[in-house]
Tab-separated table of N, CA and C in Angstrom:
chain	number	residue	atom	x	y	z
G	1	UNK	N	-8.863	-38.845	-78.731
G	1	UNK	CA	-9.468	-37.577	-79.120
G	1	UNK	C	-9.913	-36.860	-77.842
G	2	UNK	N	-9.717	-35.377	-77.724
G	2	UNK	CA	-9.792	-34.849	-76.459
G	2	UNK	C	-11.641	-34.403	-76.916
G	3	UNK	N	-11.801	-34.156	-75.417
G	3	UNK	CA	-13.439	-33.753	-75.168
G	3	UNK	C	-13.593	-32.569	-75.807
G	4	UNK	N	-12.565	-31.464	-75.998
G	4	UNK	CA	-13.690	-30.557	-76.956
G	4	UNK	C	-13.537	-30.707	-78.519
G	5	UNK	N	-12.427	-31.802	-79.299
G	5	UNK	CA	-12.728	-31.380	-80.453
G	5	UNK	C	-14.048	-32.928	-80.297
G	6	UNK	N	-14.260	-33.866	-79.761
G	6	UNK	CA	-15.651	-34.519	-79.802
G	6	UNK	C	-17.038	-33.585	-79.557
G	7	UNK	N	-17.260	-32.453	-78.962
G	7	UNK	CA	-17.720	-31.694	-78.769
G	7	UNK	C	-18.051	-30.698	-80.430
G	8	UNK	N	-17.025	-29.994	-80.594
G	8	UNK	CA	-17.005	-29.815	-82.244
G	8	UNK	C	-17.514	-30.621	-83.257
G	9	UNK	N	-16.894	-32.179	-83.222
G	9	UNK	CA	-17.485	-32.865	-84.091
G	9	UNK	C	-18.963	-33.381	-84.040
G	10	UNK	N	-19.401	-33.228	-83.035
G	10	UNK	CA	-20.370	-33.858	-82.446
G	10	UNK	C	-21.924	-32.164	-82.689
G	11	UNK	N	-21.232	-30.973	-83.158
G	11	UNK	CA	-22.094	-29.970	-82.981
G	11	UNK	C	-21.498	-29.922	-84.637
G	12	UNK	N	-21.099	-30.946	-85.363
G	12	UNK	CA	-20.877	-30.265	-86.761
G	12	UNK	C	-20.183	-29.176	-86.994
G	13	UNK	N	-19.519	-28.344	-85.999
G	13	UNK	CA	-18.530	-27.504	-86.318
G	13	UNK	C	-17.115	-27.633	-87.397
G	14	UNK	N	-16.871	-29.246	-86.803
G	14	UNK	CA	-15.972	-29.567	-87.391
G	14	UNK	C	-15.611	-30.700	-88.018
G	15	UNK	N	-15.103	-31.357	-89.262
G	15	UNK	CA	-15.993	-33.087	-89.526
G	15	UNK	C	-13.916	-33.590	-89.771
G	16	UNK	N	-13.887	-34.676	-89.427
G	16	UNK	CA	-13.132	-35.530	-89.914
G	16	UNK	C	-12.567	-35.531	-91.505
G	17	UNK	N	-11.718	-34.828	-91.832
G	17	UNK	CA	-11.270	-35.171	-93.258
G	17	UNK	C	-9.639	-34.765	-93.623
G	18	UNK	N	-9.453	-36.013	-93.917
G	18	UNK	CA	-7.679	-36.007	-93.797
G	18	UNK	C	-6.942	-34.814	-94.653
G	19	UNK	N	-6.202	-34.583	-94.525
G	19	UNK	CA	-4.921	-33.891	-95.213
G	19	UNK	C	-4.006	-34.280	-95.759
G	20	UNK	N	-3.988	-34.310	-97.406
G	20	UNK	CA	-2.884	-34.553	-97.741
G	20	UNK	C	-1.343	-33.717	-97.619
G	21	UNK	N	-0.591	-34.335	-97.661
G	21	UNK	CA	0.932	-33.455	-97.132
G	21	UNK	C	0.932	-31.793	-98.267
G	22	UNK	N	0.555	-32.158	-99.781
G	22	UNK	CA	0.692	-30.834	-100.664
G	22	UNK	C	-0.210	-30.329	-99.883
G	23	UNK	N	-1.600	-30.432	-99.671
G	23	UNK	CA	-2.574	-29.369	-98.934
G	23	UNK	C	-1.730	-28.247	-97.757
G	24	UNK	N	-1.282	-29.171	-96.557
G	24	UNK	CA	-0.611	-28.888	-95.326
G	24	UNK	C	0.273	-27.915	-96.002
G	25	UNK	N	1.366	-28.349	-96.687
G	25	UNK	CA	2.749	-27.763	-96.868
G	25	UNK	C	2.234	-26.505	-97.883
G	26	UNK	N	0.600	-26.655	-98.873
G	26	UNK	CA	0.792	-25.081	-99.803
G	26	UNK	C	0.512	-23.897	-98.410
G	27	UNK	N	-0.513	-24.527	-97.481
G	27	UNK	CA	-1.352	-24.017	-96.455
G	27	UNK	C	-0.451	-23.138	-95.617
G	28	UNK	N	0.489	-24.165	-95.322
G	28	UNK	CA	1.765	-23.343	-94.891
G	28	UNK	C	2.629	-22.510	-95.214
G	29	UNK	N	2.950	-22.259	-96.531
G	29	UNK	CA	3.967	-21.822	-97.659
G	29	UNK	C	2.774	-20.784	-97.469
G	30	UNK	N	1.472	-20.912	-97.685
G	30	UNK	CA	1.109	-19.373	-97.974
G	30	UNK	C	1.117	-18.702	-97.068
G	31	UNK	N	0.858	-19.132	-95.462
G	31	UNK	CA	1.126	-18.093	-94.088
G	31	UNK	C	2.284	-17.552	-94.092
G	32	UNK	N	3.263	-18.919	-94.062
G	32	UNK	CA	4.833	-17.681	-94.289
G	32	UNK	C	4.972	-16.757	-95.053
G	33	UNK	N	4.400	-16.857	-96.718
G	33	UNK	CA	4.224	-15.783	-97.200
G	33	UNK	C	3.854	-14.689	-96.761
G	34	UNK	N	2.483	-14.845	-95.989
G	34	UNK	CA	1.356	-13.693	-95.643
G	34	UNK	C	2.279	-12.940	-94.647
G	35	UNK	N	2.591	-13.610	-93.551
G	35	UNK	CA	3.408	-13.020	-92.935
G	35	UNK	C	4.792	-12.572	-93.247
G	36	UNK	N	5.491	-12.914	-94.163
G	36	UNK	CA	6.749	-12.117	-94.847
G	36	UNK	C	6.035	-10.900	-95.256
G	37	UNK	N	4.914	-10.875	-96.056
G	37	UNK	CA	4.541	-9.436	-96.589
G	37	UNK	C	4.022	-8.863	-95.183
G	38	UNK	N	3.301	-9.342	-94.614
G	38	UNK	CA	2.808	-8.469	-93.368
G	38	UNK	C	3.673	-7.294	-92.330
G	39	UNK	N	5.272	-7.418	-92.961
G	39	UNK	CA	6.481	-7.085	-92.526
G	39	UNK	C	7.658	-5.978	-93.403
G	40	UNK	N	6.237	-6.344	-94.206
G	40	UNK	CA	7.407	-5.334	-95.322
G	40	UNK	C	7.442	-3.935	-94.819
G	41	UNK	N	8.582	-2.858	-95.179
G	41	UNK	CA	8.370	-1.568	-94.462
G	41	UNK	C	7.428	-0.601	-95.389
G	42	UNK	N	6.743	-1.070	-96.481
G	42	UNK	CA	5.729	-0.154	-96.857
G	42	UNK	C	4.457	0.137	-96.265
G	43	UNK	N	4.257	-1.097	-95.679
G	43	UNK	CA	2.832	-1.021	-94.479
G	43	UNK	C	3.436	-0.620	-93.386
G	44	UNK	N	4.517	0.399	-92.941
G	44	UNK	CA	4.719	1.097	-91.594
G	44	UNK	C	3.726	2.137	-91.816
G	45	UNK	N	3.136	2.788	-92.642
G	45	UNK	CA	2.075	3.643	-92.076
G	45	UNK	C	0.850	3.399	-92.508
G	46	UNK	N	0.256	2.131	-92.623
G	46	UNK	CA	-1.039	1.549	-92.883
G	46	UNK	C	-1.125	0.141	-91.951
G	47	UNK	N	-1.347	0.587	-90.891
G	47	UNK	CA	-1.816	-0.130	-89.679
G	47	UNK	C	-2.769	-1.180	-89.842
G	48	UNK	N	-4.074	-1.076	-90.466
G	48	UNK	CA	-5.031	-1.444	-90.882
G	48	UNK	C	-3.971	-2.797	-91.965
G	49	UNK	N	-3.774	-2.306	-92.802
G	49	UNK	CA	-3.292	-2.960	-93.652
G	49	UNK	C	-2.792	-4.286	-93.011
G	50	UNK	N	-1.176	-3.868	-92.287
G	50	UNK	CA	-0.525	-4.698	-91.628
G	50	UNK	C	-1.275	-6.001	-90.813
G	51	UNK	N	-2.178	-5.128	-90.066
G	51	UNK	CA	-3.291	-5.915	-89.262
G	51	UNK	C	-4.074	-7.078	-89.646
G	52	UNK	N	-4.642	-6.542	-91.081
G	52	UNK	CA	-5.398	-7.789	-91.876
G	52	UNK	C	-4.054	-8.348	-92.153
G	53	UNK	N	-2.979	-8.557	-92.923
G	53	UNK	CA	-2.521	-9.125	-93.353
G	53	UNK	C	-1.853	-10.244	-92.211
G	54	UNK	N	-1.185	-9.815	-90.742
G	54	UNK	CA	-1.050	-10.183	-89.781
G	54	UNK	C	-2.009	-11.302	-89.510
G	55	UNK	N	-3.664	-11.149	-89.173
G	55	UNK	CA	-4.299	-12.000	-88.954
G	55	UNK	C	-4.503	-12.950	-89.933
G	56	UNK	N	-4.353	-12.396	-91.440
G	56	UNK	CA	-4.330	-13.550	-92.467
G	56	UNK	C	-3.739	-14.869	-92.072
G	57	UNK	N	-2.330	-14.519	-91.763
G	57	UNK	CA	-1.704	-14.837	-91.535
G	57	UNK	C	-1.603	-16.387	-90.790
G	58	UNK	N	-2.580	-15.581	-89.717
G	58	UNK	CA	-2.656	-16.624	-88.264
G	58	UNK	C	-3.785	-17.495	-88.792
G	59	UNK	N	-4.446	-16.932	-89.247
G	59	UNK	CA	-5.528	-18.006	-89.706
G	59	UNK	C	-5.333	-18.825	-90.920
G	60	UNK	N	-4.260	-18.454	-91.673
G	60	UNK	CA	-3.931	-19.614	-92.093
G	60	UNK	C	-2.971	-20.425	-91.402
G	61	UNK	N	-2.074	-19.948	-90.948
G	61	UNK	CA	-1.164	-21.068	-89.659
G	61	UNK	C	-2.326	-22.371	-89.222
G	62	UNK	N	-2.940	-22.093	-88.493
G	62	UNK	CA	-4.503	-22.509	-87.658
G	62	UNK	C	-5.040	-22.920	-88.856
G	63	UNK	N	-5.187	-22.988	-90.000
G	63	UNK	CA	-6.107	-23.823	-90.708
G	63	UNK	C	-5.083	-24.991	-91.301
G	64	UNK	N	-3.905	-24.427	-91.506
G	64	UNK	CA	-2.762	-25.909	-92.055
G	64	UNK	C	-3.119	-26.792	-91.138
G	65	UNK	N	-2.898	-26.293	-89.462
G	65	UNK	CA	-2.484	-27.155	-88.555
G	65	UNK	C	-3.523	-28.152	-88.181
G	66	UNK	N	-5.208	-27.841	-88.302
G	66	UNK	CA	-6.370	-28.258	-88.510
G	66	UNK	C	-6.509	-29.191	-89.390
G	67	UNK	N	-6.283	-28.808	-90.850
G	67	UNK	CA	-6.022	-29.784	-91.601
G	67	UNK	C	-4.844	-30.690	-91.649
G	68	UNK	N	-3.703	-30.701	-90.860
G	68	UNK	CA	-3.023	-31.558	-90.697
G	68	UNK	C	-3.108	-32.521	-89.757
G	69	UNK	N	-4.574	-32.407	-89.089
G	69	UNK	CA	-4.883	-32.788	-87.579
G	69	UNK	C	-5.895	-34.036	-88.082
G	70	UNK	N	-6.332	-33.547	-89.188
G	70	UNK	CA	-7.248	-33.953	-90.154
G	70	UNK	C	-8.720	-34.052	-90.179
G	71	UNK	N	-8.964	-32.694	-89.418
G	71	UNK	CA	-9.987	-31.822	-89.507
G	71	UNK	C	-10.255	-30.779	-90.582
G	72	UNK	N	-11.673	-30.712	-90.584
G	72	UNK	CA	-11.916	-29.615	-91.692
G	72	UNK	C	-13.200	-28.591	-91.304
G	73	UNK	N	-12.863	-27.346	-90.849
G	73	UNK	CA	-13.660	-26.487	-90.190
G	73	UNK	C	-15.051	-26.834	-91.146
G	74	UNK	N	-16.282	-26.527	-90.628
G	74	UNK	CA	-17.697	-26.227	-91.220
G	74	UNK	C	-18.650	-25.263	-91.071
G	75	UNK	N	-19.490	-24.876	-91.864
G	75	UNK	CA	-20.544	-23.862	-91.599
G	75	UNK	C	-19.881	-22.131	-90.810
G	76	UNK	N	-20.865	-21.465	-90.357
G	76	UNK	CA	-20.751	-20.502	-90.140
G	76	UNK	C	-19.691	-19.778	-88.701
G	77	UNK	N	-18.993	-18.949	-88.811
G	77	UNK	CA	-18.231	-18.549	-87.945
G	77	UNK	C	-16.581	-19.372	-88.124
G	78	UNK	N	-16.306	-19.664	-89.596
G	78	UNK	CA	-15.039	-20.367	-89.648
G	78	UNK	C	-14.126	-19.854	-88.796
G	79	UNK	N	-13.906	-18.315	-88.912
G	79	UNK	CA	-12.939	-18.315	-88.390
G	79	UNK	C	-12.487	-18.545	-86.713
G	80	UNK	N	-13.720	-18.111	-86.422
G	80	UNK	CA	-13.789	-18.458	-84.761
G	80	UNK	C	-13.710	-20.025	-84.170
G	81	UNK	N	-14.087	-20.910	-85.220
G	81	UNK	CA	-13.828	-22.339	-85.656
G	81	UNK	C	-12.722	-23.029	-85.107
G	82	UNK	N	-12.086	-22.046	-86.288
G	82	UNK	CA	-10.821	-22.183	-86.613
G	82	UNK	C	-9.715	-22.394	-85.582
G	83	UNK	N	-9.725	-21.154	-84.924
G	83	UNK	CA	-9.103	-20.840	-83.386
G	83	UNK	C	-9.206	-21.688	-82.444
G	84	UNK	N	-10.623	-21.638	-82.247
G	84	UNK	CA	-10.962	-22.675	-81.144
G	84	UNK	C	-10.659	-24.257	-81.206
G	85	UNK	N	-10.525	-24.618	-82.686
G	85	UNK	CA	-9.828	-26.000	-82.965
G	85	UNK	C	-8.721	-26.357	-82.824
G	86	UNK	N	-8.190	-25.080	-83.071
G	86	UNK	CA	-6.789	-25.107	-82.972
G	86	UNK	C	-6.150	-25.205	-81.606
G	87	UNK	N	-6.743	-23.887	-80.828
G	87	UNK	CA	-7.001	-24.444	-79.283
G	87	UNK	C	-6.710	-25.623	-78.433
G	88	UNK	N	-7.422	-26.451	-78.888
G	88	UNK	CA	-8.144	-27.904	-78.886
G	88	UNK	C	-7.125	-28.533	-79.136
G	89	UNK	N	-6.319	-28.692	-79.987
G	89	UNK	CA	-6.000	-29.226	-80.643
G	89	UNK	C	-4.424	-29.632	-79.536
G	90	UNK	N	-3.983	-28.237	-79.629
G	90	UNK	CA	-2.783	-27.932	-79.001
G	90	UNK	C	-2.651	-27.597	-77.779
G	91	UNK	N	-1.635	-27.457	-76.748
G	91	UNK	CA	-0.596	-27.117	-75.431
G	91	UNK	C	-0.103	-26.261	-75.585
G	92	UNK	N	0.225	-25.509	-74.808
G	92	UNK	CA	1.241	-24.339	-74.320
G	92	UNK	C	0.823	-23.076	-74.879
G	93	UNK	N	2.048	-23.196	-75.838
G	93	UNK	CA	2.008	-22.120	-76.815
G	93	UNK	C	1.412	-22.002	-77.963
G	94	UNK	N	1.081	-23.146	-78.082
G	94	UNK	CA	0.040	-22.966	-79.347
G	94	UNK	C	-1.566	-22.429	-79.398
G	95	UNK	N	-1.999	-23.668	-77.955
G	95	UNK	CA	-3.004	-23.042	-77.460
G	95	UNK	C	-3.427	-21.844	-76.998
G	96	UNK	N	-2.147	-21.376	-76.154
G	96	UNK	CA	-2.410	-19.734	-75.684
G	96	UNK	C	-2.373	-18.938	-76.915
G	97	UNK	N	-1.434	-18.999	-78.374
G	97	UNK	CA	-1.507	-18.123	-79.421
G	97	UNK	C	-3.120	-18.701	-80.157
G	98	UNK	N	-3.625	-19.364	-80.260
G	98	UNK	CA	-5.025	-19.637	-80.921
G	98	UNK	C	-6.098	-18.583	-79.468
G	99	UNK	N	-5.650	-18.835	-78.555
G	99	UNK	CA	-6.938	-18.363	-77.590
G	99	UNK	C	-6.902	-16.992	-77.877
G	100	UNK	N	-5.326	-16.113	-77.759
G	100	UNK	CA	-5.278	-14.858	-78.093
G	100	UNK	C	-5.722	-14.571	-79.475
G	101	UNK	N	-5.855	-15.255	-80.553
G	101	UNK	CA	-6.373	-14.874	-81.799
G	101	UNK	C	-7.513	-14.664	-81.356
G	102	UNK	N	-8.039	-15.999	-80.971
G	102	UNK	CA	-9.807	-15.747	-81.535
G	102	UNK	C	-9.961	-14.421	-80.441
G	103	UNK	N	-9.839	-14.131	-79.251
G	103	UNK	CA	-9.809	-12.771	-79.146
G	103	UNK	C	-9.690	-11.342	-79.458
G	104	UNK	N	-8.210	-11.521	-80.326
G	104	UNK	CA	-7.976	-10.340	-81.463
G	104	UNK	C	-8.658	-10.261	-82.554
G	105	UNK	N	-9.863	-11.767	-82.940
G	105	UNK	CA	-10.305	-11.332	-84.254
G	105	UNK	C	-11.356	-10.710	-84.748
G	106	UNK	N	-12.023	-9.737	-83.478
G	106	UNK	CA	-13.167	-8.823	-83.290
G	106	UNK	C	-12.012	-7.773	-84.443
G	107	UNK	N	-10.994	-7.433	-84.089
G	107	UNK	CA	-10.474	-6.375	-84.293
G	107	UNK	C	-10.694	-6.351	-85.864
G	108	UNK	N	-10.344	-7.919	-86.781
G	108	UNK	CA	-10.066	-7.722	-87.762
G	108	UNK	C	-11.370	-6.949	-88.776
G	109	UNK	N	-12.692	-7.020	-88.191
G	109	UNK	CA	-13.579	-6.612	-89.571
G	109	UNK	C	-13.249	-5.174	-89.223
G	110	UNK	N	-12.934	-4.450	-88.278
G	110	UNK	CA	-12.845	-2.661	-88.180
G	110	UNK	C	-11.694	-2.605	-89.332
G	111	UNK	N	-10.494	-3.501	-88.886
G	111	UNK	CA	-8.999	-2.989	-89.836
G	111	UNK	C	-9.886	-3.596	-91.351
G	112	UNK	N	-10.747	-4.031	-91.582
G	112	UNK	CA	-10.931	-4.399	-93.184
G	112	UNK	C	-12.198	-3.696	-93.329
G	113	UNK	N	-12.985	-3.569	-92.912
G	113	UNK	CA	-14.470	-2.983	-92.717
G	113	UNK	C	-14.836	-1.207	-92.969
G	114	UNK	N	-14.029	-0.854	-91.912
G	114	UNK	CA	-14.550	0.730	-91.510
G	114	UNK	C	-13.736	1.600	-92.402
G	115	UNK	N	-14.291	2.253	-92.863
G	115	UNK	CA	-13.932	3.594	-93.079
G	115	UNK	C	-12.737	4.734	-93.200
G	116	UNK	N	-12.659	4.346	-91.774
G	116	UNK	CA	-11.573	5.014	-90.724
G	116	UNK	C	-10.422	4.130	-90.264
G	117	UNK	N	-9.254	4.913	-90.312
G	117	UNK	CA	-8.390	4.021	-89.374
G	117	UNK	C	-8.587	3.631	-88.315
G	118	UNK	N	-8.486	2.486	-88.129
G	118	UNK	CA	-8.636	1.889	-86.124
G	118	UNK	C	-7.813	1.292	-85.702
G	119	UNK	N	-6.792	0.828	-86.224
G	119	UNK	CA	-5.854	-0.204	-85.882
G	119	UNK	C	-4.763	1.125	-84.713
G	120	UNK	N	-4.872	0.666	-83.523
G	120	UNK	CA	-3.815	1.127	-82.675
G	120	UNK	C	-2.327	0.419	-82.536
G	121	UNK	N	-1.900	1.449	-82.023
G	121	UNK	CA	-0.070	0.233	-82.063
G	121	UNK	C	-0.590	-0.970	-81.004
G	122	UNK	N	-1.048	-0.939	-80.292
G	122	UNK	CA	-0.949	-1.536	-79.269
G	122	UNK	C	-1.743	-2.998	-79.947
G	123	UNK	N	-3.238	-2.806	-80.540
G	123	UNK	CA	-3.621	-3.550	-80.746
G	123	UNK	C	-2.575	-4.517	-82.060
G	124	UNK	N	-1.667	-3.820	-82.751
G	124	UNK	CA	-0.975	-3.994	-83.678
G	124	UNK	C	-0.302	-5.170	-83.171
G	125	UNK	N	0.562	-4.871	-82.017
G	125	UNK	CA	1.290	-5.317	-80.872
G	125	UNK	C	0.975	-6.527	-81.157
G	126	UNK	N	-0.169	-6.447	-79.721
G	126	UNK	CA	-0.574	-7.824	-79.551
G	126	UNK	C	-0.804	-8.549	-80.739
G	127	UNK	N	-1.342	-8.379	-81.717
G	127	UNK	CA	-1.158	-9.233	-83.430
G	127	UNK	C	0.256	-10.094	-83.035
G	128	UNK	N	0.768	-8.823	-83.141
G	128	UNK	CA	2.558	-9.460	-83.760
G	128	UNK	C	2.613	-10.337	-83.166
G	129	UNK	N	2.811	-10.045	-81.642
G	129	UNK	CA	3.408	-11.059	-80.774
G	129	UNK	C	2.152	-12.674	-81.129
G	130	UNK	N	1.153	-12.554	-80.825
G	130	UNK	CA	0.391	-13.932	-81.098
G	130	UNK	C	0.526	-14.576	-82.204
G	131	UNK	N	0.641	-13.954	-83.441
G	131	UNK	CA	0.754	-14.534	-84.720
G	131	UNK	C	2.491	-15.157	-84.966
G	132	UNK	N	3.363	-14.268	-84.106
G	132	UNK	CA	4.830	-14.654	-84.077
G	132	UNK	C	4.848	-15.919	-83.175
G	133	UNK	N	4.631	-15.677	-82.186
G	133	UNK	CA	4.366	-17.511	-81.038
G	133	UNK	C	3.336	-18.416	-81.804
G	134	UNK	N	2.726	-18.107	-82.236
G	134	UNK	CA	1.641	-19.166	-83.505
G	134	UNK	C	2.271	-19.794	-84.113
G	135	UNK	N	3.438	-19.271	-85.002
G	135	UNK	CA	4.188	-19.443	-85.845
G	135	UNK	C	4.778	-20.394	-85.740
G	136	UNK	N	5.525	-20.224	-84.486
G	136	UNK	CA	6.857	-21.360	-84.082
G	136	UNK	C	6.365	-22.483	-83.445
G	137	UNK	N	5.252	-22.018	-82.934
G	137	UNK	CA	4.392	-23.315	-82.419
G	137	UNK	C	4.118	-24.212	-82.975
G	138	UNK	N	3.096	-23.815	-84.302
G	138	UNK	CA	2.702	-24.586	-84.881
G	138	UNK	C	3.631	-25.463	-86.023
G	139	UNK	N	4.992	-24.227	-86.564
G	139	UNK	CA	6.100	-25.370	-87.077
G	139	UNK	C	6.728	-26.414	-85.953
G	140	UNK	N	6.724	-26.191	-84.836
G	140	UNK	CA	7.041	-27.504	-83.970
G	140	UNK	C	6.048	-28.369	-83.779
G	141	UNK	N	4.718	-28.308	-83.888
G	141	UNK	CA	3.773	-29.296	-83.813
G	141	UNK	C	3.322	-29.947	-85.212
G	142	UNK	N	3.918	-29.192	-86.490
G	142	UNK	CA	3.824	-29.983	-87.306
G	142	UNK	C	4.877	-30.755	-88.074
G	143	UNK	N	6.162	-30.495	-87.329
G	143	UNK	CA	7.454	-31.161	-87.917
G	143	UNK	C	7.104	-32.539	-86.383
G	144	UNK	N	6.645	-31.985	-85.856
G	144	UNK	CA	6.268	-33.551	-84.374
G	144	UNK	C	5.089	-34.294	-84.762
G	145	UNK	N	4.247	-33.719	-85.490
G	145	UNK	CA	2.914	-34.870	-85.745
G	145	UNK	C	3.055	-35.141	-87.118
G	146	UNK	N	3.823	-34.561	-88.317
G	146	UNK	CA	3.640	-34.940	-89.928
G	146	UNK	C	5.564	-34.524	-90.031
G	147	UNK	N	6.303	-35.806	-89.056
G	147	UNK	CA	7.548	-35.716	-89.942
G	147	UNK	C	7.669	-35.831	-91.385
G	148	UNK	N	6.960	-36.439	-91.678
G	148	UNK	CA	7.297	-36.426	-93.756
G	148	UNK	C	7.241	-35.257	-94.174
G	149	UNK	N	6.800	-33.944	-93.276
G	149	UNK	CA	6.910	-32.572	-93.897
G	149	UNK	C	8.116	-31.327	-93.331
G	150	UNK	N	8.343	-32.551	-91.910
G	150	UNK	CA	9.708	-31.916	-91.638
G	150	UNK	C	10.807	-30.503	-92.404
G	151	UNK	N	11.553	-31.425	-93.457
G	151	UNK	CA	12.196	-30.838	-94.181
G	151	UNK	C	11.278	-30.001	-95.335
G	152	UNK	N	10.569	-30.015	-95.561
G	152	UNK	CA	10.043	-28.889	-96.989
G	152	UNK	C	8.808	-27.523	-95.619
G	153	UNK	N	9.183	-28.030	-94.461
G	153	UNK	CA	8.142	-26.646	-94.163
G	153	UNK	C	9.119	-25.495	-93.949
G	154	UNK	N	8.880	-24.612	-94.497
G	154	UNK	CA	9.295	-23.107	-94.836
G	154	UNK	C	9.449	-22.404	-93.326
G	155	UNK	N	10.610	-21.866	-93.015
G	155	UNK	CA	10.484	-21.329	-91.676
G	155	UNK	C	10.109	-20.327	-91.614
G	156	UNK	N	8.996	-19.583	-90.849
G	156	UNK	CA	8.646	-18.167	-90.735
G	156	UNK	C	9.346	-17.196	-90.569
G	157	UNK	N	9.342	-16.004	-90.829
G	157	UNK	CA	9.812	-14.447	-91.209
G	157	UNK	C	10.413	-14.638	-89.082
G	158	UNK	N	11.533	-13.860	-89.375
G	158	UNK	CA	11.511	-13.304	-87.877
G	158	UNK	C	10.960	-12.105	-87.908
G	159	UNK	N	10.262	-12.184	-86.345
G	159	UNK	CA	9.788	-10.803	-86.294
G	159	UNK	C	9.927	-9.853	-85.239
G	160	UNK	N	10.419	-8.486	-85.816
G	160	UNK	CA	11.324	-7.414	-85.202
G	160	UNK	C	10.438	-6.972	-83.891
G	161	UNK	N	10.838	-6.768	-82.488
G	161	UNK	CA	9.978	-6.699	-81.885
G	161	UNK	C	9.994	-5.072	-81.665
């Protein structure tokens, strides 16, 4: 076990509790979902929209992969939790797409929250691209740590750059 998820467990952030394979594989089945709709061309002019649905997205990626780790986020600030476990958890590309989330996820209470539109292309952008490298990451780290789910995990949407 690496020093920061003992750190997590050790501040109650995050407690020990296994994953069964249906949990992992619905957890998963619903991000690919989220992200197939996050792509549809009716949200080309609802930014906001796209955005939440985008980060849905990632945070469920990051919570399968958590619970397949056989962790289970706790208490307040899940989602920032979430990220940072995931973080933790993972190398490369996985880690760098969890670090860029929990960064992008200031953005998400404006795109669900305010009023007003706020979602810029740019910030849109960066979504895509982190939640798209999330994606592939985390189906390679979970067909490498839970082969028995190998074959039934759903491959993610490509996404148009």
């Amino acid at each position: 076990m690496n020093a920061r998820i003992r750190i997590m467990l050790d501040s109650r952030e995050i407690e020990e509790l296994a994953a069964e394979d249906p949990e992992v594989l619905g957890m998963w089945g619903k991000a690919t979902r989220t992200a197939r709709t996050a792509l549809v061309r009716a949200l080309d002019d609802d930014p906001d929209a796209r955005f939440t649905l985008l980060y849905q997205s990632a945070l469920q990626v990051a919570t399968a992969v958590v619970r397949a780790a056989g962790y289970r986020v706790r208490g307040d600030h899940n989602h920032q939790i979430t990220f940072a476990a995931l973080a933790a958890l993972g190398s490369g590309d996985l880690s760098e797409a969890a670090r860029d989330l929990n960064a992008i996820r200031q953005g998400r209470h404006a795109a669900v929250y305010d009023w007003q539109a706020t979602t810029d292309a740019d910030q849109l952008a960066e979504l895509r691209a982190a939640t798209a490298m999330l994606l592939q990451a985390a189906l390679s780290w979970l067909r490498a740590r839970r082969p028995s789910l190998s074959s039934r995990l759903i491959n993610p949407p490509d996404f148009p750059q």
